[in-house]
Each structure stands twice: as C-alpha cells, then as structure tokens.
mmCIF file of N, CA and C in Angstrom:
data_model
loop_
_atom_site.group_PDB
_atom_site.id
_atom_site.type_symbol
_atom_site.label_atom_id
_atom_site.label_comp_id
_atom_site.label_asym_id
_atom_site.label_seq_id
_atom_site.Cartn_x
_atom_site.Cartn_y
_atom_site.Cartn_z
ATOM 1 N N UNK A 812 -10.037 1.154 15.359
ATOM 2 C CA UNK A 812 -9.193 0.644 14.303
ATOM 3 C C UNK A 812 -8.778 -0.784 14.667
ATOM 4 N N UNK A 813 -8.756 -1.650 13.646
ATOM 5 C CA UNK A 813 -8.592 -3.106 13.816
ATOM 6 C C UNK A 813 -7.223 -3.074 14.310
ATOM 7 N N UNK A 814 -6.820 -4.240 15.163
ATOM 8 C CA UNK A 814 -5.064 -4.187 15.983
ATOM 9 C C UNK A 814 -4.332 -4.644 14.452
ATOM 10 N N UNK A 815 -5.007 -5.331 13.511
ATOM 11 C CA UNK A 815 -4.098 -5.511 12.507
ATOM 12 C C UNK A 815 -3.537 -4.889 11.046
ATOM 13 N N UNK A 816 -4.711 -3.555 11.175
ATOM 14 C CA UNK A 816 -4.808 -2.453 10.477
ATOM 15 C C UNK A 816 -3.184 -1.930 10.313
ATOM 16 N N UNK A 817 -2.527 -1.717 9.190
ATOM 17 C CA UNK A 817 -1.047 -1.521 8.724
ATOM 18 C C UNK A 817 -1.023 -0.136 7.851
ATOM 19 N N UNK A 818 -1.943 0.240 6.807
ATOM 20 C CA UNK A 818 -1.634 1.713 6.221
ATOM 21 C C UNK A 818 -3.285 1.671 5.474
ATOM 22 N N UNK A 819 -3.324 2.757 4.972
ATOM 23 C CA UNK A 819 -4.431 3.210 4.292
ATOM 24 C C UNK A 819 -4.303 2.685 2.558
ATOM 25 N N UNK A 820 -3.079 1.978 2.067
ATOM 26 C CA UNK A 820 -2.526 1.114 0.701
ATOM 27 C C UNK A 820 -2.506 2.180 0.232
ATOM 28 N N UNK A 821 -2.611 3.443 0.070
ATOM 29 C CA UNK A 821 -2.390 4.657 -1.249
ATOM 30 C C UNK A 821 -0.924 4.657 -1.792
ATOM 31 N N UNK A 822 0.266 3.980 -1.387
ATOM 32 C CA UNK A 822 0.859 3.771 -1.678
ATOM 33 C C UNK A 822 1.620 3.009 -1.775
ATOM 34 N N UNK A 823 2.655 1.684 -2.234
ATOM 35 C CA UNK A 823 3.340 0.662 -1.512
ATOM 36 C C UNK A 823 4.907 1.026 -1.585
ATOM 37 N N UNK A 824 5.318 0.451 -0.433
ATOM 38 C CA UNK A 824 7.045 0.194 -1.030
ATOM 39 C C UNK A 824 7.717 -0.625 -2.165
ATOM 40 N N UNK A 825 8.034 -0.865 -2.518
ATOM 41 C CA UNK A 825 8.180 -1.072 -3.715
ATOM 42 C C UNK A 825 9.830 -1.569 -3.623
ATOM 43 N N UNK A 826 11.234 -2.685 -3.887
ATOM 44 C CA UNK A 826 12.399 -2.391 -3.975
ATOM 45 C C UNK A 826 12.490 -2.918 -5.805
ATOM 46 N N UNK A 827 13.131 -2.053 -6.238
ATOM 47 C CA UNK A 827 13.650 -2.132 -7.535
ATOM 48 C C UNK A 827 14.472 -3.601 -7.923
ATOM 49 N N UNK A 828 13.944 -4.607 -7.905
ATOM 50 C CA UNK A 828 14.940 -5.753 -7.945
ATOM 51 C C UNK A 828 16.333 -6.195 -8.897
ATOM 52 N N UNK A 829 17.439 -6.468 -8.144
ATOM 53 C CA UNK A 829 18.387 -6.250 -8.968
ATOM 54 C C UNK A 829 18.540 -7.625 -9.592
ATOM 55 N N UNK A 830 17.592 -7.524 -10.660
ATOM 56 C CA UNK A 830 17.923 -9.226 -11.695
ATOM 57 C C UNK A 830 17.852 -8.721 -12.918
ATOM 58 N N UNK A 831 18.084 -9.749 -13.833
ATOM 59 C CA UNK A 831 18.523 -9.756 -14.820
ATOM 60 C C UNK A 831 17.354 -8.609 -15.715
ATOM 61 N N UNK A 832 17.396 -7.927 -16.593
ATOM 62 C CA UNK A 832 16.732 -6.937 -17.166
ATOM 63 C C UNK A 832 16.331 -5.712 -16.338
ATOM 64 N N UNK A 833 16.581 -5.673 -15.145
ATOM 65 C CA UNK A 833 16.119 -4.331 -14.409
ATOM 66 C C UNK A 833 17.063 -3.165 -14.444
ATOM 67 N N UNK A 834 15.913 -2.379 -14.430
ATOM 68 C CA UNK A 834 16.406 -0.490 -14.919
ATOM 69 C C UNK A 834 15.967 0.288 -13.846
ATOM 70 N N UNK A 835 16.679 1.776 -13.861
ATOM 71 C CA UNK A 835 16.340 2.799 -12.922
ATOM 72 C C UNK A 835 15.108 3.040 -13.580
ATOM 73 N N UNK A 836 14.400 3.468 -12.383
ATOM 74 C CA UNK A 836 13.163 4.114 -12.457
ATOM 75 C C UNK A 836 13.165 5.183 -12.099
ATOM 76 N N UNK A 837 12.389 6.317 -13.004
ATOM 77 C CA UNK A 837 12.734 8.050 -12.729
ATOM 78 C C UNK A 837 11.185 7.923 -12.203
ATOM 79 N N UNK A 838 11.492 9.270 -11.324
ATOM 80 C CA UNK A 838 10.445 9.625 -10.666
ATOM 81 C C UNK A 838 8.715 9.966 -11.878
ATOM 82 N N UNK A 839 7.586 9.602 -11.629
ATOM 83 C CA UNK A 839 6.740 9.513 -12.947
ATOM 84 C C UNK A 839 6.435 8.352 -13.833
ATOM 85 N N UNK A 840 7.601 7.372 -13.584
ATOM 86 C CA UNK A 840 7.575 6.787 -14.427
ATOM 87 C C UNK A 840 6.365 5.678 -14.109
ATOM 88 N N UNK A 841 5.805 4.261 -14.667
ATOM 89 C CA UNK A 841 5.210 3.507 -14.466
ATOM 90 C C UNK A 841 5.628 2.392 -14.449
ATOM 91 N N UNK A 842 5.043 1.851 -13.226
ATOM 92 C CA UNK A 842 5.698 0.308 -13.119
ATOM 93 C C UNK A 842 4.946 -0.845 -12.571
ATOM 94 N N UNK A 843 4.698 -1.943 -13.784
ATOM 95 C CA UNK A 843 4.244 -2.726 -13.562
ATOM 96 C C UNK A 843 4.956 -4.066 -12.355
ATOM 97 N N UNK A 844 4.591 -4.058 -11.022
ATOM 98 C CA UNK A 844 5.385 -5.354 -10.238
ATOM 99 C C UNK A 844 4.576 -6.554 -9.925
ATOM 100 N N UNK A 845 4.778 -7.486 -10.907
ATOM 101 C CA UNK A 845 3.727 -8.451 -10.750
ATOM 102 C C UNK A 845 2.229 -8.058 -11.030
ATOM 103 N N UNK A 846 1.195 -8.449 -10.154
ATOM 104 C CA UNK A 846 -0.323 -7.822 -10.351
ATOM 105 C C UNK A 846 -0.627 -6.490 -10.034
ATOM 106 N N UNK A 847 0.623 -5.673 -9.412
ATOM 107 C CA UNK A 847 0.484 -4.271 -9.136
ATOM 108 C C UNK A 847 0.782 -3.419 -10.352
ATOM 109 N N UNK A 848 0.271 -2.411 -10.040
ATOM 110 C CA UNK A 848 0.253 -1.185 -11.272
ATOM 111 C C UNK A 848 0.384 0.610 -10.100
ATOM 112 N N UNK A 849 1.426 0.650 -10.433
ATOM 113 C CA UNK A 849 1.467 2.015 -9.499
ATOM 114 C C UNK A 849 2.914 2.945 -10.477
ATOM 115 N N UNK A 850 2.606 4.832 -10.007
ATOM 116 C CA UNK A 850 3.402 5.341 -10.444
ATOM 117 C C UNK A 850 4.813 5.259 -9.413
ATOM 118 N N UNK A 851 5.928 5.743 -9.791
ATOM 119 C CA UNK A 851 7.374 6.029 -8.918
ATOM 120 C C UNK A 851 7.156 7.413 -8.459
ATOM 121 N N UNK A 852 7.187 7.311 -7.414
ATOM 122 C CA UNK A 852 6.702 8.487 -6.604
ATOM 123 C C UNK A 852 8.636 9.731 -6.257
ATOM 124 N N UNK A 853 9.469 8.922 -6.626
ATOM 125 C CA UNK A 853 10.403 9.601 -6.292
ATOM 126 C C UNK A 853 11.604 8.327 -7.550
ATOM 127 N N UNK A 854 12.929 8.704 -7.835
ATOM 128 C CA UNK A 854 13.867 7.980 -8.517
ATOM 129 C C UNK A 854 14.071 6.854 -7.653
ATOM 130 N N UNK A 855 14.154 5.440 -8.446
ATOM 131 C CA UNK A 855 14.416 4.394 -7.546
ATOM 132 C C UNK A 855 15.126 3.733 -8.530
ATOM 133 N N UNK A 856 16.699 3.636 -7.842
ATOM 134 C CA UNK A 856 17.228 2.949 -8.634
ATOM 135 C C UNK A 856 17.449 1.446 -8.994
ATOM 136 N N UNK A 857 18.235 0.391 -9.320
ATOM 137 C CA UNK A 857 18.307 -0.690 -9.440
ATOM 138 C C UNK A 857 18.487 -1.154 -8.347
ATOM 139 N N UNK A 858 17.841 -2.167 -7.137
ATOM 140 C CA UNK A 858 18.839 -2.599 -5.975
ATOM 141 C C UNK A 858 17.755 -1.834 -4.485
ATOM 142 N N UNK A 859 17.420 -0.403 -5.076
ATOM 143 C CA UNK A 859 17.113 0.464 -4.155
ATOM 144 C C UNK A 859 15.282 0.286 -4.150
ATOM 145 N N UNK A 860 15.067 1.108 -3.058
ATOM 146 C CA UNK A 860 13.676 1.024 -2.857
ATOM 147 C C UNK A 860 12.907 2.338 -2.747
ATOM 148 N N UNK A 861 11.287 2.280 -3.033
ATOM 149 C CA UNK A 861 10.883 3.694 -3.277
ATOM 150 C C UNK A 861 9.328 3.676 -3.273
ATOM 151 N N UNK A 862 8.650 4.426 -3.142
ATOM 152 C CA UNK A 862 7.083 4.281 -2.956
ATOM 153 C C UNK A 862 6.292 4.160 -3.929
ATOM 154 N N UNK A 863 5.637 3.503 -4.402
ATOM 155 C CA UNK A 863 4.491 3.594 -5.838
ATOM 156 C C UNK A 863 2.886 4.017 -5.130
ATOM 157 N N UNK A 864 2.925 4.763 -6.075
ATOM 158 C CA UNK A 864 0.958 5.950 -6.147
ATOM 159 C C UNK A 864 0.347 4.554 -6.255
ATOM 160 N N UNK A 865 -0.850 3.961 -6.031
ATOM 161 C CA UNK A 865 -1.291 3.120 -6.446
ATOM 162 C C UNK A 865 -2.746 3.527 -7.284
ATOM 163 N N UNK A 866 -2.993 4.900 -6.107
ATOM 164 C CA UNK A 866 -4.332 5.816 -6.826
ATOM 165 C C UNK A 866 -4.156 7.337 -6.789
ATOM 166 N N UNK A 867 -4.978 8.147 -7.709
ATOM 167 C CA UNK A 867 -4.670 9.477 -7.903
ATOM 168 C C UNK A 867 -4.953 9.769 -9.196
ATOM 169 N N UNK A 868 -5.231 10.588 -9.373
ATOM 170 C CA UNK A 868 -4.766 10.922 -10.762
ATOM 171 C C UNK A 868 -3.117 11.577 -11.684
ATOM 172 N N UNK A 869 -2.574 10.762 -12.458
ATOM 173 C CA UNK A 869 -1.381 11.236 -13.003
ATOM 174 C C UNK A 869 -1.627 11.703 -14.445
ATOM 175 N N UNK A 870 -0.353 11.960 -14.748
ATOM 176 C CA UNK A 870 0.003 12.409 -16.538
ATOM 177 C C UNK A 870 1.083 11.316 -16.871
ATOM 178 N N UNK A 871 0.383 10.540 -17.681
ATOM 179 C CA UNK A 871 1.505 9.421 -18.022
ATOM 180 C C UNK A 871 1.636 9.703 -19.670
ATOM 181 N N UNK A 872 2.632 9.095 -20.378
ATOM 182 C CA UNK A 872 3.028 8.480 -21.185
ATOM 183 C C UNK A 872 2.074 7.816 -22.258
ATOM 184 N N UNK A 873 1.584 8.578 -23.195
ATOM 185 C CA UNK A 873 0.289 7.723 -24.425
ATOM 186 C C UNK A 873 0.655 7.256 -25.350
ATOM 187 N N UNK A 874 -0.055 6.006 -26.132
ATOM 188 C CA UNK A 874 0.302 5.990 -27.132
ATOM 189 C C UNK A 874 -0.564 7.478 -28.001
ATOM 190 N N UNK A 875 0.458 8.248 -28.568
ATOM 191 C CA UNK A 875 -0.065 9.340 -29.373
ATOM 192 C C UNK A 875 -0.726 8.958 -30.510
ATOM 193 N N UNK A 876 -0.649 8.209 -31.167
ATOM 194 C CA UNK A 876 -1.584 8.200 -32.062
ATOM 195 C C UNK A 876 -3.197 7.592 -31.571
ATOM 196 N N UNK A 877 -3.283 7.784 -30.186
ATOM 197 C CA UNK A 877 -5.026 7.753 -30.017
ATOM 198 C C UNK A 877 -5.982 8.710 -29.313
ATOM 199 N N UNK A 878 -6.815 8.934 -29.650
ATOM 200 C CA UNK A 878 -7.447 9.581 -28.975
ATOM 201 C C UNK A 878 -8.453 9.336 -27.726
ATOM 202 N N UNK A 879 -8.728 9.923 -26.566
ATOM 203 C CA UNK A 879 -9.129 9.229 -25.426
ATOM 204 C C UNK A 879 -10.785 9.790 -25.339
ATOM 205 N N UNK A 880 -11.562 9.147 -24.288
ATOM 206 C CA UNK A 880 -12.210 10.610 -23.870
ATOM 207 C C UNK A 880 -12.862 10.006 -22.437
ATOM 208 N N UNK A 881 -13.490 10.851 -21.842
ATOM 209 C CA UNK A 881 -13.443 10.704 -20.332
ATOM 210 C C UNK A 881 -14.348 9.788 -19.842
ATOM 211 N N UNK A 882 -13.728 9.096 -19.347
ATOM 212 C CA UNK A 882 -13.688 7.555 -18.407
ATOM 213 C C UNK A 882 -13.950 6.534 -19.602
ATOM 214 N N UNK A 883 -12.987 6.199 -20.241
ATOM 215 C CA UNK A 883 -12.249 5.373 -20.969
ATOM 216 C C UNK A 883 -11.571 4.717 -20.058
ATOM 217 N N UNK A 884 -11.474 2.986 -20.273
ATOM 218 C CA UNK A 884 -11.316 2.400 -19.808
ATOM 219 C C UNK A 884 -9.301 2.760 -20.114
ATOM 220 N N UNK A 885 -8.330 2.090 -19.332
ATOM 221 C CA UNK A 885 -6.902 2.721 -19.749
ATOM 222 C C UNK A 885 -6.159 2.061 -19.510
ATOM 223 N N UNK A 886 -5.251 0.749 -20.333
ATOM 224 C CA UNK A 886 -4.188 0.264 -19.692
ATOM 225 C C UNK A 886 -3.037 0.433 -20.138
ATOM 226 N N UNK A 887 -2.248 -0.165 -19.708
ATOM 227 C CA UNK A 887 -0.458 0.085 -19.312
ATOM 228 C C UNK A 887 0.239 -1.333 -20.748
ATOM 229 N N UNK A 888 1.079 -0.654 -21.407
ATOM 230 C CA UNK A 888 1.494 -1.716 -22.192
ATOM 231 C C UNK A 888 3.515 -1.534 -21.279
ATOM 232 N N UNK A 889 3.444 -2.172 -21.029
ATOM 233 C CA UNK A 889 4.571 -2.795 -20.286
ATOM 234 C C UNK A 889 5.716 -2.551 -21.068
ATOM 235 N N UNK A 890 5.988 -2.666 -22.140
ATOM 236 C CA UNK A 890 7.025 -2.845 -23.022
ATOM 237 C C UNK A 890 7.662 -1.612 -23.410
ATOM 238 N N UNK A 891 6.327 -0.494 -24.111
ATOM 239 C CA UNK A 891 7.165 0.766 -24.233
ATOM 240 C C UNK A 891 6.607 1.592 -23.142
ATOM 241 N N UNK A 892 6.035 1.740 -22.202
ATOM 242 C CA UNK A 892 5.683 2.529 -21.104
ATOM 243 C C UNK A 892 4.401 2.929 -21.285
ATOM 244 N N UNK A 893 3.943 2.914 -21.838
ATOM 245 C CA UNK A 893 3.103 3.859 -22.311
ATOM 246 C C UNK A 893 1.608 3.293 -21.883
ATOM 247 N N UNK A 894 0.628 4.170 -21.788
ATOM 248 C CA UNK A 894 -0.389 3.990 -21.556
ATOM 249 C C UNK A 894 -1.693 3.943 -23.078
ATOM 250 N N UNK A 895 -2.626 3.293 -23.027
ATOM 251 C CA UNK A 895 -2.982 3.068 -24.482
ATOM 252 C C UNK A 895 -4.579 2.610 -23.878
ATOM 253 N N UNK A 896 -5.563 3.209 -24.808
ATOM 254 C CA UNK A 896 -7.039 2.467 -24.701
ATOM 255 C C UNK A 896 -7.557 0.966 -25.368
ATOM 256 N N UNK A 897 -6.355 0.364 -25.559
ATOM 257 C CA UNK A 897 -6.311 -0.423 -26.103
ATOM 258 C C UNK A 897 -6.210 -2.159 -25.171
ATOM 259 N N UNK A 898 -6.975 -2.931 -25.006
ATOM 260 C CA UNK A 898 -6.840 -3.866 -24.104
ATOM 261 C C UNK A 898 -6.093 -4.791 -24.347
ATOM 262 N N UNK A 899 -6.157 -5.868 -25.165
ATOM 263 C CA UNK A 899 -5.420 -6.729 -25.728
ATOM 264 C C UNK A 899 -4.755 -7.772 -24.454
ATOM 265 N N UNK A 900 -3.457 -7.867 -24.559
ATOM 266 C CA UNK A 900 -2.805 -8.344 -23.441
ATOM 267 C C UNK A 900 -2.151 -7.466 -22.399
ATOM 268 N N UNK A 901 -2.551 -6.428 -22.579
ATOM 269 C CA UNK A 901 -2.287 -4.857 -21.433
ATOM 270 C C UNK A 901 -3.007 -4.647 -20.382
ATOM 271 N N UNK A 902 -2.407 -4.491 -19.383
ATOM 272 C CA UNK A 902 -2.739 -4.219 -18.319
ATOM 273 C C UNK A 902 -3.649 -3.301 -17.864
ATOM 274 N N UNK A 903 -4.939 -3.396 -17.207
ATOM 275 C CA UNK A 903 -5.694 -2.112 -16.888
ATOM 276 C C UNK A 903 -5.316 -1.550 -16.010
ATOM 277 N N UNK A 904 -5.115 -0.204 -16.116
ATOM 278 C CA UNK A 904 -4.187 0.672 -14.981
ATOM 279 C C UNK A 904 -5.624 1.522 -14.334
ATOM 280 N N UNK A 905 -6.748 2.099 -15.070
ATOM 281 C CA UNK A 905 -7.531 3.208 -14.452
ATOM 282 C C UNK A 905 -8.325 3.433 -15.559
ATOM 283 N N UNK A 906 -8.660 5.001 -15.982
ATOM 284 C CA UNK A 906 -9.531 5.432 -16.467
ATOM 285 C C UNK A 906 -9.071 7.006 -16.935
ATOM 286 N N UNK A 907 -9.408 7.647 -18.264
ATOM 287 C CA UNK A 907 -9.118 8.913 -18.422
ATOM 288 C C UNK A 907 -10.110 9.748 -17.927
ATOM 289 N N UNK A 908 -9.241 10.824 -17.398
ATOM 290 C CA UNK A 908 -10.078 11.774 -16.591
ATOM 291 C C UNK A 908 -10.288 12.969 -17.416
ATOM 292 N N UNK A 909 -9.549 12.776 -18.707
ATOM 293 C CA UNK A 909 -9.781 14.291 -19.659
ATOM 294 C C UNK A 909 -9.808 13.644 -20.652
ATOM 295 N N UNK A 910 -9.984 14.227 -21.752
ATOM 296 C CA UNK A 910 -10.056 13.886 -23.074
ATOM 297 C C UNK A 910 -8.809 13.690 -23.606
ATOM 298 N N UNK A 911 -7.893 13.398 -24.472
ATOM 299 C CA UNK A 911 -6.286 13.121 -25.074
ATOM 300 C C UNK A 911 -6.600 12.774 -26.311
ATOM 301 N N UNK A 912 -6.061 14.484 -27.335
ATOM 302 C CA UNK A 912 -6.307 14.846 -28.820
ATOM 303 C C UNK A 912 -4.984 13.127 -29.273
ATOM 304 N N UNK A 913 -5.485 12.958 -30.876
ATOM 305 C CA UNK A 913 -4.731 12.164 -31.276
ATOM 306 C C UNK A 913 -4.382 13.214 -32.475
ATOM 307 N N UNK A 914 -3.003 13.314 -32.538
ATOM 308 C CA UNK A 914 -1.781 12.881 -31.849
ATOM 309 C C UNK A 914 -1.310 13.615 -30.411
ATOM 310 N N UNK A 915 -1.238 13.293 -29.319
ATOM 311 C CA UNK A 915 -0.475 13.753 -27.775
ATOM 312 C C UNK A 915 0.425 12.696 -27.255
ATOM 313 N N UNK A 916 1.345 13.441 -26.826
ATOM 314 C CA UNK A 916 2.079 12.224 -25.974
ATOM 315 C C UNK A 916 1.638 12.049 -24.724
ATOM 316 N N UNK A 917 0.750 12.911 -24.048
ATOM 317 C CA UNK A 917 0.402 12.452 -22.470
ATOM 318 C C UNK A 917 -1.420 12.369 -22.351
ATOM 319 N N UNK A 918 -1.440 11.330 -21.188
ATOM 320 C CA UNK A 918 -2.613 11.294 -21.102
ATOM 321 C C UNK A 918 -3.158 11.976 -19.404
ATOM 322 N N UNK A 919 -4.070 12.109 -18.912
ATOM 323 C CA UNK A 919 -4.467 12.007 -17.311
ATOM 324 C C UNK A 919 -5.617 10.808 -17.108
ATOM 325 N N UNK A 920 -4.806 10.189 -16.051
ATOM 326 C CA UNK A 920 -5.398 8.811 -15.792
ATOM 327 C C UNK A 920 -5.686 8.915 -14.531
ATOM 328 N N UNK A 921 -6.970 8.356 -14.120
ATOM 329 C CA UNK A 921 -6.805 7.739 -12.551
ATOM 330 C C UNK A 921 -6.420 6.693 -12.436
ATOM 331 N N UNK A 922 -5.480 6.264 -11.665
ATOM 332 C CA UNK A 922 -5.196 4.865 -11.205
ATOM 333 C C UNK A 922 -6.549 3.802 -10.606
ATOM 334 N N UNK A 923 -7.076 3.056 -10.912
ATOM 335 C CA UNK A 923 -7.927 2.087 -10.204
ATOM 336 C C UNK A 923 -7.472 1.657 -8.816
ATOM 337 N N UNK A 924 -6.026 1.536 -8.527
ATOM 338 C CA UNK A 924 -5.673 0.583 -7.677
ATOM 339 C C UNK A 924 -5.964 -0.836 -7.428
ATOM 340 N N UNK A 925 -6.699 -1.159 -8.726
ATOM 341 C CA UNK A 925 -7.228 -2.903 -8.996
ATOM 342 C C UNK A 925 -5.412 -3.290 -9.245
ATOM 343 N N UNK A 926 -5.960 -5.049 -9.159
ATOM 344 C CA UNK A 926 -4.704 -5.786 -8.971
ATOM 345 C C UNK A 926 -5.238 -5.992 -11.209
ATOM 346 N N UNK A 927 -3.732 -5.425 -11.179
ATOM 347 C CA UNK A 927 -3.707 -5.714 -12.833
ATOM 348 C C UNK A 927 -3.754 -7.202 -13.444
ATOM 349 N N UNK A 928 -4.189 -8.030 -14.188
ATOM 350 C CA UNK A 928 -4.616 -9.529 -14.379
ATOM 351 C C UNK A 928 -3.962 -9.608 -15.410
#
C-alpha cells in the first residue's frame, strides 16, 4: 500500500456549513457539496459533520411524473431534491438500477461517484 494511501473514498466527511441558506440534513437525504454528489449517511445538522455514500446503490427522491428504466442515465436537481432523467443543468448523480413506473415518488440509483460538473 502506497505511504500516502488515506481511505478507500466510499465515503467522505462532509461538515454541514453554517452560512447563509443552510439546512439540516436527515439521514437519506441528498447532497450536492460543490462537484460532489453523495447520500447523508446518518442526520447532520447545520454547523455539524457527517459521512456522505459517494457509491452504492440508494432509493432517492423522483421526479414522479417520469418513468425510468435500467441504466438510465440519472441526475440530481438541487433545488427540489429530487432525482430526475432529465439532464439540462442537473447534476449527474449515477444510473437506475430498476425500472420507476410514472407516476412513483422513489427511484433506485447507483451513485457513479463521478465529480458532478
């Protein structure tokens, strides 16, 4: 192992920064920090600090009115949480790993662990 070798990245620390517009984060939830894209692995509140999934597969948050199907490309719209097949100015988070009827509110995603652009 390299002497400068630090973790395997499956997850990062993460501190909830306490500035202007920041909210608690419940455990599940999704959070875009800068070019990162990872889930809240536990409640992290404003101020406080907490681990983000960077890869895995989760159940996030869809826009329900779409339908998915497997390995669909999948990103993160920042604003209402939600995850959407829709690219636009949204973030690519991963890929669907199941199909997601329209209308559903949840999807299953793998995380990429790519740096979101």
């Amino acid at each position: 192992m390299a002497k400068n070798y630090i973790q395997p990245g499956n997850t990062i620390t993460w501190t909830n920064e306490d500035v202007t517009g920041a909210v608690d984060v419940a455990s599940g939830d999704g959070v875009v920090a800068g070019s990162v894209f990872g889930v809240a692995q536990t409640d992290i509140a404003v101020g406080e600090t907490g681990e983000l999934a960077l890869i895995g597969v989760h159940e996030l948050p869809k826009v329900s009115a779409q339908a998915w199907t497997f390995g669909e490309r999948i990103y993160w719209v920042a604003a209402s949480g939600e995850a959407t097949s829709t690219a636009g100015s949204n973030k690519l988070i991963g890929v669907a790993v199941e199909a997601a009827d329209n209308p559903s509110a949840l999807g299953k995603v793998r995380l990429s662990a790519a740096f979101t652009i």
